[in-house]
mmCIF file of C-alpha atoms in Angstrom:
data_model
loop_
_atom_site.group_PDB
_atom_site.id
_atom_site.type_symbol
_atom_site.label_atom_id
_atom_site.label_comp_id
_atom_site.label_asym_id
_atom_site.label_seq_id
_atom_site.Cartn_x
_atom_site.Cartn_y
_atom_site.Cartn_z
ATOM 1 C CA MET A 1 25.496 94.088 -31.764
ATOM 2 C CA ASP A 2 26.155 95.054 -28.233
ATOM 3 C CA MET A 3 28.586 93.495 -26.204
ATOM 4 C CA ILE A 4 26.122 91.121 -23.694
ATOM 5 C CA SER A 5 24.703 89.737 -27.180
ATOM 6 C CA LYS A 6 27.959 88.955 -28.741
ATOM 7 C CA ARG A 7 28.777 87.173 -25.330
ATOM 8 C CA ARG A 8 25.601 85.104 -25.491
ATOM 9 C CA ALA A 9 26.247 84.154 -28.926
ATOM 10 C CA SER A 10 29.670 82.963 -28.203
ATOM 11 C CA ARG A 11 28.404 81.070 -25.357
ATOM 12 C CA THR A 12 25.814 79.623 -27.482
ATOM 13 C CA LEU A 13 28.381 78.436 -30.308
ATOM 14 C CA ALA A 14 30.574 76.741 -27.540
ATOM 15 C CA VAL A 15 27.663 74.662 -26.327
ATOM 16 C CA LEU A 16 26.863 73.262 -29.799
ATOM 17 C CA PHE A 17 30.805 72.849 -30.517
ATOM 18 C CA SER A 18 30.720 70.517 -27.308
ATOM 19 C CA ALA A 19 27.540 68.842 -27.781
ATOM 20 C CA ALA A 20 29.386 67.624 -31.624
ATOM 21 C CA LEU A 21 32.278 67.073 -30.031
ATOM 22 C CA LEU A 22 31.011 64.567 -27.742
ATOM 23 C CA ALA A 23 28.902 62.986 -29.972
ATOM 24 C CA ALA A 24 32.207 62.060 -32.774
ATOM 25 C CA CYS A 25 33.935 61.043 -29.825
ATOM 26 C CA GLY A 26 31.236 58.358 -28.382
ATOM 27 C CA GLY A 27 30.492 60.363 -25.456
ATOM 28 C CA GLY A 28 27.717 60.300 -23.551
ATOM 29 C CA ASP A 29 25.448 57.741 -22.001
ATOM 30 C CA ASP A 30 24.838 54.597 -24.462
ATOM 31 C CA ALA A 31 21.120 53.824 -25.532
ATOM 32 C CA PRO A 32 19.710 50.900 -23.408
ATOM 33 C CA ALA A 33 20.123 47.214 -25.046
ATOM 34 C CA PRO A 34 16.680 45.970 -26.363
ATOM 35 C CA ALA A 35 15.883 43.090 -24.139
ATOM 36 C CA SER A 36 16.232 39.893 -25.357
ATOM 37 C CA ALA A 37 13.622 37.875 -25.753
ATOM 38 C CA PRO A 38 12.809 35.209 -23.511
ATOM 39 C CA ALA A 39 13.571 31.415 -24.015
ATOM 40 C CA PRO A 40 11.470 29.149 -25.666
ATOM 41 C CA ALA A 41 9.655 26.875 -22.883
ATOM 42 C CA PRO A 42 10.961 23.129 -23.604
ATOM 43 C CA GLY A 43 8.814 20.765 -24.967
ATOM 44 C CA PRO A 44 7.279 17.716 -23.125
ATOM 45 C CA ALA A 45 9.699 15.229 -22.443
ATOM 46 C CA PRO A 46 9.113 11.908 -24.696
ATOM 47 C CA ALA A 47 7.052 9.460 -22.931
ATOM 48 C CA PRO A 48 9.276 5.965 -21.664
ATOM 49 C CA THR A 49 8.854 3.321 -23.611
ATOM 50 C CA PRO A 50 6.528 0.619 -22.157
ATOM 51 C CA ALA A 51 7.838 -2.151 -20.649
ATOM 52 C CA THR A 52 7.222 -5.539 -22.481
ATOM 53 C CA ALA A 53 4.986 -8.293 -20.417
ATOM 54 C CA PHE A 54 7.178 -11.660 -20.590
ATOM 55 C CA ALA A 55 5.197 -13.797 -17.922
ATOM 56 C CA THR A 56 2.264 -12.846 -16.129
ATOM 57 C CA PRO A 57 0.548 -15.495 -14.317
ATOM 58 C CA THR A 58 -3.065 -16.067 -14.119
ATOM 59 C CA SER A 59 -2.664 -19.945 -12.704
ATOM 60 C CA THR A 60 -0.460 -22.282 -11.323
ATOM 61 C CA THR A 61 -0.060 -23.585 -14.808
ATOM 62 C CA THR A 62 -0.540 -20.708 -16.985
ATOM 63 C CA THR A 63 0.486 -16.935 -18.015
ATOM 64 C CA ALA A 64 -1.276 -14.199 -19.531
ATOM 65 C CA GLN A 65 1.086 -14.749 -22.875
ATOM 66 C CA ALA A 66 0.202 -18.129 -23.464
ATOM 67 C CA GLY A 67 3.237 -19.532 -21.491
ATOM 68 C CA GLY A 68 3.587 -22.219 -19.043
ATOM 69 C CA VAL A 69 4.672 -22.445 -15.492
ATOM 70 C CA GLU A 70 6.321 -25.444 -13.666
ATOM 71 C CA THR A 71 7.487 -26.039 -10.661
ATOM 72 C CA TYR A 72 10.522 -28.356 -9.774
ATOM 73 C CA GLN A 73 12.707 -28.989 -6.464
ATOM 74 C CA TYR A 74 16.180 -30.197 -5.595
ATOM 75 C CA ALA A 75 18.144 -31.263 -2.728
ATOM 76 C CA GLU A 76 21.405 -32.960 -1.761
ATOM 77 C CA ASN A 77 18.867 -36.184 0.041
ATOM 78 C CA GLY A 78 16.024 -35.968 -2.317
ATOM 79 C CA ALA A 79 14.441 -38.071 0.588
ATOM 80 C CA ALA A 80 14.866 -35.288 3.135
ATOM 81 C CA GLN A 81 12.811 -33.072 0.937
ATOM 82 C CA THR A 82 9.016 -32.817 0.399
ATOM 83 C CA ALA A 83 7.555 -30.635 -2.412
ATOM 84 C CA GLY A 84 4.360 -28.459 -1.362
ATOM 85 C CA THR A 85 1.470 -27.755 -3.592
ATOM 86 C CA PRO A 86 1.554 -24.368 -6.108
ATOM 87 C CA ALA A 87 -1.026 -22.220 -5.462
ATOM 88 C CA PHE A 88 -2.144 -18.769 -7.091
ATOM 89 C CA ALA A 89 -3.436 -15.675 -5.242
ATOM 90 C CA ALA A 90 -3.432 -12.025 -5.574
ATOM 91 C CA SER A 91 -1.862 -12.315 -8.986
ATOM 92 C CA ALA A 92 1.026 -14.285 -8.078
ATOM 93 C CA VAL A 93 1.859 -17.803 -7.667
ATOM 94 C CA SER A 94 4.351 -19.764 -4.940
ATOM 95 C CA PHE A 95 5.432 -22.879 -4.437
ATOM 96 C CA GLY A 96 7.658 -23.934 -2.008
ATOM 97 C CA ALA A 97 9.530 -27.341 -0.201
ATOM 98 C CA THR A 98 10.134 -28.629 3.171
ATOM 99 C CA LEU A 99 13.547 -30.251 4.268
ATOM 100 C CA ALA A 100 13.577 -32.660 6.987
ATOM 101 C CA SER A 101 17.416 -32.173 7.904
ATOM 102 C CA ALA A 102 20.078 -29.354 6.448
ATOM 103 C CA GLN A 103 21.561 -30.125 3.421
ATOM 104 C CA GLY A 104 24.473 -29.243 1.703
ATOM 105 C CA TYR A 105 22.472 -27.724 -1.081
ATOM 106 C CA ALA A 106 19.055 -27.629 -2.072
ATOM 107 C CA GLY A 107 15.952 -25.429 -3.722
ATOM 108 C CA ALA A 108 12.732 -25.145 -4.603
ATOM 109 C CA ALA A 109 11.761 -23.210 -7.584
ATOM 110 C CA LEU A 110 9.112 -22.093 -10.344
ATOM 111 C CA ARG A 111 9.611 -21.211 -14.080
ATOM 112 C CA LEU A 112 7.809 -19.019 -16.101
ATOM 113 C CA TYR A 113 8.351 -19.767 -19.783
ATOM 114 C CA ALA A 114 8.436 -16.831 -22.556
ATOM 115 C CA PRO A 115 4.719 -16.160 -24.603
ATOM 116 C CA ASN A 116 3.622 -18.940 -26.026
ATOM 117 C CA ASN A 117 6.603 -21.212 -24.572
ATOM 118 C CA THR A 118 8.787 -19.958 -27.716
ATOM 119 C CA ALA A 119 12.524 -18.203 -27.091
ATOM 120 C CA PHE A 120 12.268 -14.517 -26.843
ATOM 121 C CA ASN A 121 14.852 -12.230 -28.137
ATOM 122 C CA ALA A 122 15.865 -10.195 -25.478
ATOM 123 C CA SER A 123 19.008 -8.712 -26.928
ATOM 124 C CA SER A 124 17.546 -5.025 -26.913
ATOM 125 C CA TYR A 125 16.594 -4.846 -23.544
ATOM 126 C CA SER A 126 18.515 -3.401 -20.384
ATOM 127 C CA ARG A 127 16.219 -3.695 -17.510
ATOM 128 C CA MET A 128 13.839 -6.380 -15.679
ATOM 129 C CA ARG A 129 10.910 -5.928 -13.734
ATOM 130 C CA ILE A 130 10.076 -8.856 -11.591
ATOM 131 C CA GLN A 131 7.152 -9.238 -8.681
ATOM 132 C CA LEU A 132 8.781 -11.593 -5.833
ATOM 133 C CA ARG A 133 8.113 -12.731 -2.314
ATOM 134 C CA SER A 134 9.141 -15.550 0.315
ATOM 135 C CA SER A 135 7.661 -15.788 3.739
ATOM 136 C CA THR A 136 11.048 -17.901 4.776
ATOM 137 C CA ASP A 137 13.486 -16.404 3.486
ATOM 138 C CA ALA A 138 15.291 -13.140 2.193
ATOM 139 C CA LEU A 139 16.995 -14.288 -0.574
ATOM 140 C CA LEU A 140 16.036 -15.588 -3.994
ATOM 141 C CA LEU A 141 17.829 -16.426 -7.198
ATOM 142 C CA ILE A 142 16.614 -15.600 -10.786
ATOM 143 C CA LYS A 143 17.714 -17.827 -13.853
ATOM 144 C CA LEU A 144 17.866 -16.638 -17.283
ATOM 145 C CA GLN A 145 16.972 -19.998 -19.119
ATOM 146 C CA PRO A 146 18.366 -20.595 -22.544
ATOM 147 C CA THR A 147 17.206 -22.725 -25.531
ATOM 148 C CA PRO A 148 17.050 -25.429 -24.346
ATOM 149 C CA VAL A 149 17.235 -25.268 -20.802
ATOM 150 C CA SER A 150 20.043 -25.546 -18.469
ATOM 151 C CA ALA A 151 19.510 -28.849 -16.773
ATOM 152 C CA ASP A 152 22.216 -28.303 -14.717
ATOM 153 C CA GLY A 153 21.523 -24.360 -13.402
ATOM 154 C CA CYS A 154 24.550 -23.288 -14.737
ATOM 155 C CA THR A 155 23.284 -20.109 -16.571
ATOM 156 C CA ALA A 156 23.121 -16.186 -16.014
ATOM 157 C CA THR A 157 22.324 -16.044 -12.384
ATOM 158 C CA ALA A 158 21.181 -13.107 -10.315
ATOM 159 C CA GLU A 159 20.514 -12.825 -6.519
ATOM 160 C CA ALA A 160 17.557 -10.852 -5.197
ATOM 161 C CA VAL A 161 16.839 -9.745 -1.693
ATOM 162 C CA VAL A 162 13.079 -10.225 -0.597
ATOM 163 C CA SER A 163 10.456 -10.057 1.793
ATOM 164 C CA SER A 164 7.048 -11.407 2.807
ATOM 165 C CA THR A 165 5.256 -8.747 0.477
ATOM 166 C CA LEU A 166 5.391 -8.800 -3.434
ATOM 167 C CA SER A 167 7.394 -6.508 -4.593
ATOM 168 C CA GLU A 168 8.390 -5.357 -7.580
ATOM 169 C CA LEU A 169 12.545 -5.187 -8.149
ATOM 170 C CA VAL A 170 14.356 -4.043 -11.204
ATOM 171 C CA ILE A 171 17.252 -5.430 -12.210
ATOM 172 C CA ASP A 172 19.769 -4.950 -14.747
ATOM 173 C CA LEU A 173 20.009 -7.031 -17.490
ATOM 174 C CA ASN A 174 24.260 -7.166 -17.278
ATOM 175 C CA SER A 175 26.784 -9.559 -16.949
ATOM 176 C CA THR A 176 27.930 -7.755 -13.440
ATOM 177 C CA ARG A 177 24.168 -8.572 -12.195
ATOM 178 C CA PHE A 178 23.481 -11.861 -14.119
ATOM 179 C CA PRO A 179 26.986 -13.953 -13.771
ATOM 180 C CA LEU A 180 27.379 -17.397 -13.929
ATOM 181 C CA PRO A 181 27.442 -19.219 -10.559
ATOM 182 C CA ALA A 182 30.144 -19.477 -8.564
ATOM 183 C CA HIS A 183 29.956 -23.330 -8.718
ATOM 184 C CA CYS A 184 29.937 -23.262 -12.169
ATOM 185 C CA GLY A 185 33.125 -23.987 -14.533
ATOM 186 C CA SER A 186 31.093 -22.727 -18.073
ATOM 187 C CA GLY A 187 27.876 -22.135 -18.793
ATOM 188 C CA THR A 188 25.404 -19.974 -20.631
ATOM 189 C CA THR A 189 26.164 -16.528 -20.218
ATOM 190 C CA LEU A 190 24.218 -13.765 -20.382
ATOM 191 C CA ASN A 191 24.729 -12.392 -23.847
ATOM 192 C CA THR A 192 24.401 -15.716 -25.203
ATOM 193 C CA VAL A 193 21.086 -16.410 -23.159
ATOM 194 C CA ARG A 194 19.413 -12.882 -23.979
ATOM 195 C CA ALA A 195 19.204 -13.914 -27.477
ATOM 196 C CA GLY A 196 17.289 -16.856 -26.778
ATOM 197 C CA LEU A 197 15.618 -16.304 -23.641
ATOM 198 C CA LEU A 198 13.159 -19.463 -23.262
ATOM 199 C CA ALA A 199 12.331 -19.148 -19.604
ATOM 200 C CA VAL A 200 12.827 -16.878 -16.581
ATOM 201 C CA ASP A 201 13.507 -19.584 -12.830
ATOM 202 C CA VAL A 202 13.276 -18.411 -9.719
ATOM 203 C CA VAL A 203 14.659 -20.279 -7.049
ATOM 204 C CA ASN A 204 14.573 -20.435 -2.938
ATOM 205 C CA PRO A 205 18.084 -22.006 -2.763
ATOM 206 C CA ALA A 206 17.638 -22.282 0.997
ATOM 207 C CA SER A 207 19.150 -25.823 2.505
ATOM 208 C CA THR A 208 18.173 -25.585 6.008
ATOM 209 C CA ALA A 209 15.862 -28.091 7.698
ATOM 210 C CA GLY A 210 12.292 -26.442 7.882
ATOM 211 C CA ALA A 211 9.640 -25.140 5.328
ATOM 212 C CA HIS A 212 11.011 -22.686 2.494
ATOM 213 C CA ASP A 213 8.764 -21.120 0.143
ATOM 214 C CA LEU A 214 8.441 -18.586 -3.152
ATOM 215 C CA ALA A 215 5.843 -16.565 -4.873
ATOM 216 C CA VAL A 216 6.131 -14.691 -8.361
ATOM 217 C CA GLY A 217 4.108 -11.905 -9.730
ATOM 218 C CA SER A 218 4.616 -10.429 -13.165
ATOM 219 C CA ILE A 219 7.924 -10.275 -15.055
ATOM 220 C CA SER A 220 8.168 -7.722 -17.713
ATOM 221 C CA LEU A 221 11.080 -6.168 -19.639
ATOM 222 C CA GLU A 222 12.667 -2.321 -20.308
ATOM 223 C CA PRO A 223 14.319 -1.239 -23.241
#
């Protein structure tokens, strides 16, 4: 073998030796990692549990759930208060009263009874949806009536800010939103009344001279 052939053979062996050494030491570029599989698309969100209808007025005296509708009014001087006539229109029942003079306290109210006029166990419900309106005042009271009804109004009571347009409010059924009225030393607390909810009272408590009204549409409960 001539000198040129020997040199070529030596270079070839050196290249092969270097490649083997690199492979043994992990040298060289790593093979690209396989692409990760895409995350599966999330499934559809579960449908929300529908609200349970409590009272949907169909006239001035009844609801679609076979419950009754009643009106009442009160004032410091009863002779100074004149009750109006209840009316039903646009899926809401309305009522009002007129005060001849300002009173220390007064109210005009609608009472919508539970389905079939039977105590309703609302313990598993956390929110109330209620449609309200007043063309005369901005504040209404919502009273949850136990079984039997609290004659003095000392039961879980919420305040609702309303307008002259019938609008739906969503109110949490908790003791923060439904405390006992401040003037009540004792009464039926929320946890007690929820187990046997007989009716929902909506009261316009305005006590200034003049007309004061309210209207109530559907009432439903949500888990």
